[in-house]
């Protein structure tokens, strides 16, 4: 791999070695996965599988782009993207702060929180169910490329308009999943609560919300990716000279594809970590659920 740039195009033996490398990685991951499923190895060792798989993809990506002399405008190699990441840390941090820490997190909290509260209102009142649920369905059907320019005109070019787009995108998944979760508790459990003379709020907090927790966390995980996508796309329609979406659209016009991929890498890592934190929180809260107890 180190000597590859000096022997472009790559010789036949190099491609044979690359195929052997991929087959070896495939065999290793398959054997390790089977050993974990057979409980011969601790399940925590399973974290090696995505690491090995991801590393193999990066090596193959580097080998193909360099070995075939692919133009960097079309597909830069991972080494070039890494060099841009290292040299552009201040810019990437500023974009991350603008897009993720401001627009994504604030919009995510407001959107998920409002969807949850509206679901409680709908569950509490048939009137709200007939009025608010169709309205929420209407909002979810709005295209983001139509909503984003409107939000920019309403809330300005800074992060509040991007947070508003995130609110629109995350509201309905939380609403629908919470309503479904509130109906997940069985009739026998509800009858038991009634025999104890439990009121609506006691039944809600002690029975129905715990039963709805898997549904609520499912919405939170879905929204963790939707929020990041919504904020980045919204920045294409007007933003200060900072932000992931702004940087991607600007650098594409300048043909600086390595910077575009660096922003994509930061967004992918941030989204994956965000999703992972919510998944770990779900395992801690819903430890009683069969899906969690089953591993």
Coordinates of C-alpha atoms in Angstrom, one line a residue:
X1 CA 0.0 0.0 0.0
X2 CA 2.8 2.4 0.8
X3 CA 4.6 1.7 -2.5
X4 CA 1.4 1.7 -4.5
X5 CA 1.5 5.3 -5.8
X6 CA 4.9 4.6 -7.5
X7 CA 3.6 1.6 -9.5
X8 CA 0.4 2.9 -11.0
X9 CA -1.4 1.1 -12.6
X10 CA -1.1 -1.6 -10.0
X11 CA 0.3 -5.0 -11.1
X12 CA -1.8 -8.2 -11.2
X13 CA -0.2 -9.6 -8.1
X14 CA -1.4 -6.6 -6.1
X15 CA -5.1 -7.2 -7.1
X16 CA -4.7 -10.9 -6.2
X17 CA -3.4 -9.9 -2.8
X18 CA -6.2 -7.4 -2.3
X19 CA -8.8 -10.1 -3.1
X20 CA -7.1 -12.5 -0.7
X21 CA -7.1 -9.8 2.0
X22 CA -10.9 -9.3 1.5
X23 CA -11.6 -13.0 1.6
X24 CA -9.5 -13.4 4.8
X25 CA -11.4 -10.5 6.4
X26 CA -14.7 -12.0 5.4
X27 CA -13.7 -15.4 6.8
X28 CA -12.5 -13.9 10.1
X29 CA -15.7 -11.9 10.6
X30 CA -17.9 -14.9 9.8
X31 CA -16.0 -17.3 12.1
X32 CA -16.0 -14.7 14.9
X33 CA -19.7 -14.0 14.5
X34 CA -20.5 -17.8 14.7
X35 CA -18.3 -18.2 17.8
X36 CA -20.2 -15.4 19.5
X37 CA -23.6 -16.8 18.5
X38 CA -22.5 -20.2 19.9
X39 CA -21.5 -18.4 23.1
X40 CA -17.9 -19.7 22.8
X41 CA -16.7 -16.1 23.1
X42 CA -17.9 -13.2 25.1
X43 CA -20.4 -11.0 23.3
X44 CA -18.5 -7.9 24.0
X45 CA -15.8 -9.1 21.6
X46 CA -18.4 -8.5 18.9
X47 CA -17.3 -4.9 18.7
X48 CA -14.3 -6.1 16.7
X49 CA -16.6 -7.1 13.8
X50 CA -17.6 -3.6 12.7
X51 CA -14.1 -2.4 13.3
X52 CA -12.6 -5.1 11.1
X53 CA -15.2 -4.7 8.4
X54 CA -14.8 -0.9 8.3
X55 CA -11.0 -1.1 8.2
X56 CA -11.2 -3.6 5.3
X57 CA -13.5 -1.2 3.4
X58 CA -11.1 1.6 3.9
X59 CA -8.1 -0.4 2.7
X60 CA -10.0 -1.6 -0.4
X61 CA -11.2 2.0 -1.1
X62 CA -7.6 3.2 -0.9
X63 CA -6.3 0.4 -3.0
X64 CA -8.8 0.9 -5.8
X65 CA -8.6 4.7 -6.0
X66 CA -4.8 4.7 -5.9
X67 CA -4.2 1.5 -7.9
X68 CA -6.5 2.5 -10.7
X69 CA -5.4 6.2 -10.6
X70 CA -9.0 7.4 -10.1
X71 CA -9.2 11.2 -10.4
X72 CA -9.5 12.7 -6.9
X73 CA -12.4 14.9 -8.1
X74 CA -14.4 11.7 -8.7
X75 CA -13.3 9.8 -5.6
X76 CA -10.4 10.8 -3.3
X77 CA -8.6 8.1 -1.4
X78 CA -9.1 7.8 2.4
X79 CA -5.5 9.0 3.0
X80 CA -6.3 12.3 1.2
X81 CA -9.5 12.7 3.2
X82 CA -7.6 12.0 6.5
X83 CA -5.0 14.6 5.6
X84 CA -7.7 17.2 5.0
X85 CA -9.4 16.3 8.3
X86 CA -6.1 16.8 10.2
X87 CA -5.3 20.1 8.4
X88 CA -8.9 21.5 8.8
X89 CA -9.7 20.8 12.4
X90 CA -10.7 24.4 13.3
X91 CA -13.0 24.7 10.3
X92 CA -14.6 21.3 11.0
X93 CA -15.1 22.1 14.6
X94 CA -16.8 25.4 13.8
X95 CA -19.1 23.7 11.3
X96 CA -19.8 20.9 13.8
X97 CA -20.7 23.5 16.5
X98 CA -23.0 25.4 14.2
X99 CA -24.8 22.4 12.7
X100 CA -24.8 19.7 15.3
X101 CA -24.5 21.3 18.7
X102 CA -26.9 24.1 17.9
X103 CA -29.4 23.2 15.1
X104 CA -29.5 19.4 15.5
X105 CA -29.6 19.1 19.3
X106 CA -31.9 22.0 20.0
X107 CA -34.3 21.0 17.1
X108 CA -34.1 17.4 18.2
X109 CA -35.1 18.1 21.8
X110 CA -37.9 20.5 20.8
X111 CA -39.3 18.2 18.0
X112 CA -39.2 15.0 20.1
X113 CA -40.5 16.7 23.2
X114 CA -43.4 18.4 21.4
X115 CA -44.3 15.1 19.6
X116 CA -44.3 13.3 22.9
X117 CA -46.5 15.9 24.6
X118 CA -49.0 16.1 21.7
X119 CA -49.2 12.3 21.8
X120 CA -50.2 12.5 25.4
X121 CA -52.9 15.0 24.5
X122 CA -54.2 12.9 21.7
X123 CA -54.3 9.8 24.0
X124 CA -56.1 11.8 26.6
X125 CA -58.8 13.4 24.3
X126 CA -60.6 11.9 21.3
X127 CA -61.1 15.4 20.1
X128 CA -57.4 16.0 19.8
X129 CA -57.0 12.6 18.2
X130 CA -59.4 13.6 15.4
X131 CA -57.9 17.0 15.0
X132 CA -54.1 16.9 15.8
X133 CA -53.2 13.5 14.3
X134 CA -54.3 14.3 10.8
X135 CA -52.5 17.7 11.2
X136 CA -49.3 15.9 12.2
X137 CA -49.6 13.5 9.3
X138 CA -49.9 16.6 7.0
X139 CA -46.8 18.2 8.5
X140 CA -44.8 14.9 8.0
X141 CA -45.7 14.9 4.3
X142 CA -44.1 18.3 3.7
X143 CA -40.9 18.0 1.6
X144 CA -37.8 19.3 3.3
X145 CA -36.7 21.3 0.2
X146 CA -40.0 23.2 0.4
X147 CA -40.0 23.7 4.2
X148 CA -36.3 24.8 4.5
X149 CA -36.6 28.0 2.4
X150 CA -39.7 29.0 4.3
X151 CA -38.0 28.5 7.7
X152 CA -35.1 30.6 6.5
X153 CA -37.4 33.4 5.7
X154 CA -39.3 33.1 9.0
X155 CA -36.3 32.6 11.4
X156 CA -33.4 34.1 9.6
X157 CA -30.2 32.6 8.2
X158 CA -28.6 31.5 11.4
X159 CA -29.1 28.1 13.2
X160 CA -32.7 28.8 14.5
X161 CA -34.1 28.2 11.0
X162 CA -32.3 24.9 10.7
X163 CA -33.5 23.9 14.2
X164 CA -37.1 24.7 13.0
X165 CA -36.6 22.3 10.0
X166 CA -35.3 19.6 12.5
X167 CA -38.4 20.2 14.6
X168 CA -40.7 19.6 11.6
X169 CA -38.8 16.4 10.6
X170 CA -38.7 14.8 14.1
X171 CA -42.2 15.7 15.3
X172 CA -44.3 13.1 13.5
X173 CA -42.1 10.0 14.1
X174 CA -42.2 10.7 17.8
X175 CA -46.0 11.4 17.7
X176 CA -46.9 8.2 15.9
X177 CA -44.5 5.9 17.8
X178 CA -45.7 7.3 21.2
X179 CA -49.3 6.9 20.3
X180 CA -48.6 3.3 19.2
X181 CA -46.7 2.6 22.4
X182 CA -49.4 4.0 24.7
X183 CA -51.7 1.3 23.2
X184 CA -49.1 -1.5 23.8
X185 CA -50.2 -2.4 27.3
X186 CA -52.7 -5.3 27.5
X187 CA -56.3 -5.2 28.7
X188 CA -55.5 -7.4 31.7
X189 CA -52.9 -5.0 33.0
X190 CA -55.3 -2.0 32.5
X191 CA -58.1 -3.9 34.3
X192 CA -55.7 -4.6 37.2
X193 CA -54.9 -0.9 37.5
X194 CA -58.6 -0.1 37.5
X195 CA -59.2 -2.7 40.3
X196 CA -56.6 -0.7 42.3
X197 CA -58.7 2.4 41.7
X198 CA -55.8 4.0 39.7
X199 CA -56.6 7.2 37.9
X200 CA -55.5 8.1 34.4
X201 CA -52.2 9.7 35.4
X202 CA -51.2 6.8 37.7
X203 CA -51.9 4.3 35.0
X204 CA -50.0 6.4 32.5
X205 CA -46.8 6.7 34.5
X206 CA -46.8 3.3 36.1
X207 CA -48.1 1.1 33.3
X208 CA -48.5 2.7 29.9
X209 CA -45.4 4.8 29.6
X210 CA -43.1 1.9 30.7
X211 CA -44.8 -0.3 28.1
X212 CA -44.4 2.5 25.5
X213 CA -40.7 3.0 26.2
X214 CA -39.5 0.7 23.4
X215 CA -41.6 2.6 20.9
X216 CA -40.5 6.0 22.2
X217 CA -36.8 5.0 21.9
X218 CA -37.4 3.7 18.5
X219 CA -38.6 7.2 17.5
X220 CA -35.6 8.7 19.2
X221 CA -33.2 6.5 17.2
X222 CA -35.0 7.3 14.0
X223 CA -35.0 11.0 14.7
X224 CA -31.3 11.0 15.6
X225 CA -30.5 10.5 11.9
X226 CA -33.3 12.5 10.5
X227 CA -32.3 15.5 12.6
X228 CA -28.8 15.6 11.2
X229 CA -30.0 15.1 7.6
X230 CA -32.6 17.9 8.0
X231 CA -30.1 20.4 9.4
X232 CA -27.5 19.8 6.7
X233 CA -30.0 20.0 3.9
X234 CA -31.6 23.1 5.4
X235 CA -28.2 24.9 5.3
X236 CA -28.2 24.6 1.5
X237 CA -30.9 27.2 1.4
X238 CA -29.2 30.0 3.3
X239 CA -26.8 30.1 6.3
X240 CA -23.9 32.1 7.7
X241 CA -20.5 31.2 6.3
X242 CA -20.3 28.3 8.7
X243 CA -22.0 24.9 9.0
X244 CA -21.7 21.4 7.5
X245 CA -24.3 22.0 4.8
X246 CA -22.8 25.3 3.8
X247 CA -19.3 23.8 3.6
X248 CA -20.4 20.9 1.5
X249 CA -22.3 23.0 -1.0
X250 CA -19.5 25.6 -1.2
X251 CA -16.6 23.1 -1.5
X252 CA -18.4 21.1 -4.2
X253 CA -18.5 24.3 -6.3
X254 CA -14.8 24.8 -5.8
X255 CA -14.1 21.1 -6.7
X256 CA -12.5 20.5 -3.2
X257 CA -14.0 17.1 -3.0
X258 CA -11.6 16.0 -0.2
X259 CA -13.1 18.7 2.1
X260 CA -16.6 17.5 1.2
X261 CA -15.7 14.0 2.2
X262 CA -14.1 15.3 5.4
X263 CA -17.4 17.0 6.3
X264 CA -19.3 13.8 5.4
X265 CA -17.0 11.8 7.7
X266 CA -17.5 14.2 10.6
X267 CA -21.3 14.0 10.1
X268 CA -21.2 10.2 9.9
X269 CA -19.2 9.9 13.1
X270 CA -21.4 12.4 14.9
X271 CA -24.6 10.7 13.8
X272 CA -23.3 7.3 14.7
X273 CA -22.2 8.4 18.2
X274 CA -25.5 10.2 18.7
X275 CA -27.4 7.0 17.7
X276 CA -25.1 4.9 19.9
X277 CA -25.7 7.0 23.0
X278 CA -29.5 6.7 22.5
X279 CA -29.2 2.9 22.0
X280 CA -27.2 2.6 25.2
X281 CA -29.7 4.7 27.1
X282 CA -32.5 2.5 25.7
X283 CA -30.8 -0.7 27.0
X284 CA -30.4 0.9 30.4
X285 CA -34.1 2.0 30.6
X286 CA -35.8 -1.0 28.9
X287 CA -33.6 -3.7 30.4
X288 CA -36.8 -5.7 31.1
X289 CA -37.8 -5.9 27.5
X290 CA -37.3 -9.2 25.7
X291 CA -35.4 -7.6 22.9
X292 CA -32.8 -6.3 25.4
X293 CA -32.7 -9.4 27.6
X294 CA -32.1 -11.5 24.5
X295 CA -28.9 -9.6 23.8

